[in-house]
């Protein structure tokens, strides 16, 4: 048998959903389910080796070809870009990027430059560039919702899933930026060199989505 195909999975929810998908396809994921602190786990009957990584690192490993494939959110793909193939929308990990402000705030009024806080500066920048709107983008590392509450920013561009965090902090979505879901990605060289195996896996996944 060929050496296993290495698949980087974004740790956490996307990892769980991907393991669920692989099991639905009939593959035994016991080693991943009982991983303890191990980071590289076999899925032998799929000839896969699962690598558990943070979202940004999934892209780095796939881009550099040390992992053949990866599962990562469209949010990370949009922010990081990079050279790899985006093959399948896996349909899980659904949420959206949205522009939100304090409830009732009239974001589009006035001529002053608006300040936007976000964990995703590239996504925010390109959203406002497309509108032809000049903005100041401030990078925040976590709980971006704080920025308008502390009067640091006029608005935020962030991930909204249930909307609870916005609601509980007196904020509201004023515009959707982009839908997000988990994507299967592949290294460009791996896709050529191991086309038959990767194609078989993709077909199997697509038939079961
Ligand atoms: C994300 C996002 C929001 C929250 C939205 O943060 O930045 O804060 O989830 O979810 P909701 O619409 O269901 O309330 P996350 O929980 O990933 O934490 P983080 O700030 O550490 O990224």
Coordinates of N, CA, C and O and ligand atoms in Angstrom, one line a residue, residues 95 119-120 141-145 156-167, ligand 1:
X95 N -21.3 29.2 9.6 CA -21.6 30.4 10.3 C -21.4 31.5 9.2 O -21.4 31.2 8.0
X119 N -10.7 40.4 14.1 CA -9.6 39.4 14.2 C -9.2 39.0 12.7 O -8.3 38.3 12.5
X120 N -9.9 39.6 11.7 CA -9.7 39.2 10.3 C -9.5 40.5 9.5 O -10.3 40.9 8.7
X141 N -7.3 40.5 19.1 CA -7.1 39.0 19.2 C -8.2 38.2 19.6 O -8.4 37.0 19.3
X142 N -9.1 38.7 20.5 CA -10.2 37.9 20.9 C -11.3 38.8 21.4 O -11.1 40.0 21.7
X143 N -12.6 38.3 21.5 CA -13.8 39.1 21.9 C -13.8 40.5 21.3 O -13.8 41.5 22.1
X144 N -13.9 40.5 20.0 CA -13.9 41.8 19.3 C -15.1 42.6 19.7 O -15.1 43.8 19.5
X145 N -16.1 41.9 20.2 CA -17.4 42.6 20.6 C -17.1 43.8 21.6 O -17.8 44.7 21.7
X156 N -17.6 46.1 14.0 CA -16.7 45.0 14.0 C -17.0 44.1 12.8 O -18.2 44.1 12.3
X157 N -16.0 43.4 12.3 CA -16.2 42.4 11.3 C -15.8 41.1 12.0 O -14.7 41.0 12.4
X158 N -16.8 40.2 12.2 CA -16.5 39.0 13.0 C -17.4 37.9 12.6 O -18.3 38.0 11.8
X159 N -17.0 36.7 13.2 CA -17.8 35.5 12.9 C -19.1 35.6 13.8 O -19.1 35.8 15.0
X160 N -20.2 35.3 13.1 CA -21.5 35.2 13.8 C -22.0 33.8 13.6 O -22.2 33.3 12.4
X161 N -22.3 33.1 14.7 CA -22.9 31.7 14.5 C -24.4 31.8 14.9 O -25.3 31.8 14.1
X162 N -24.6 31.8 16.3 CA -26.0 31.8 16.7 C -26.5 33.3 16.9 O -27.7 33.5 17.0
X163 N -25.5 34.2 17.0 CA -25.9 35.6 17.2 C -26.0 36.0 18.7 O -26.2 37.1 19.1
X164 N -25.8 35.0 19.6 CA -25.9 35.2 21.0 C -24.9 36.2 21.6 O -25.3 37.1 22.4
X165 N -23.7 36.1 21.2 CA -22.7 37.0 21.7 C -23.0 38.4 21.4 O -22.9 39.3 22.2
X166 N -23.4 38.7 20.1 CA -23.8 40.1 19.8 C -25.0 40.5 20.6 O -24.9 41.6 21.3
X167 N -26.0 39.7 20.7 CA -27.3 40.0 21.4 C -27.0 40.4 22.9 O -27.4 41.4 23.4
Ligands
LIG1 C1 -16.5 33.5 17.8 C2 -16.8 35.0 17.4 C3 -17.8 35.5 18.3 C4 -18.6 34.2 18.6 C5 -19.9 34.2 17.8 O1 -15.6 33.6 18.9 O2 -15.6 35.7 17.4 O3 -17.3 36.1 19.4 O4 -17.8 33.1 18.3 O5 -20.7 33.1 18.2 P1 -22.2 33.3 18.4 O6 -22.8 34.0 17.3 O7 -22.8 31.8 18.4 O8 -22.4 33.9 19.7 P2 -15.1 32.2 19.5 O9 -16.1 31.6 20.4 O10 -14.6 31.3 18.4 O11 -13.9 32.7 20.5 P3 -12.6 33.5 20.2 O12 -13.0 34.9 20.6 O13 -11.6 32.9 21.1 O14 -12.2 33.4 18.7

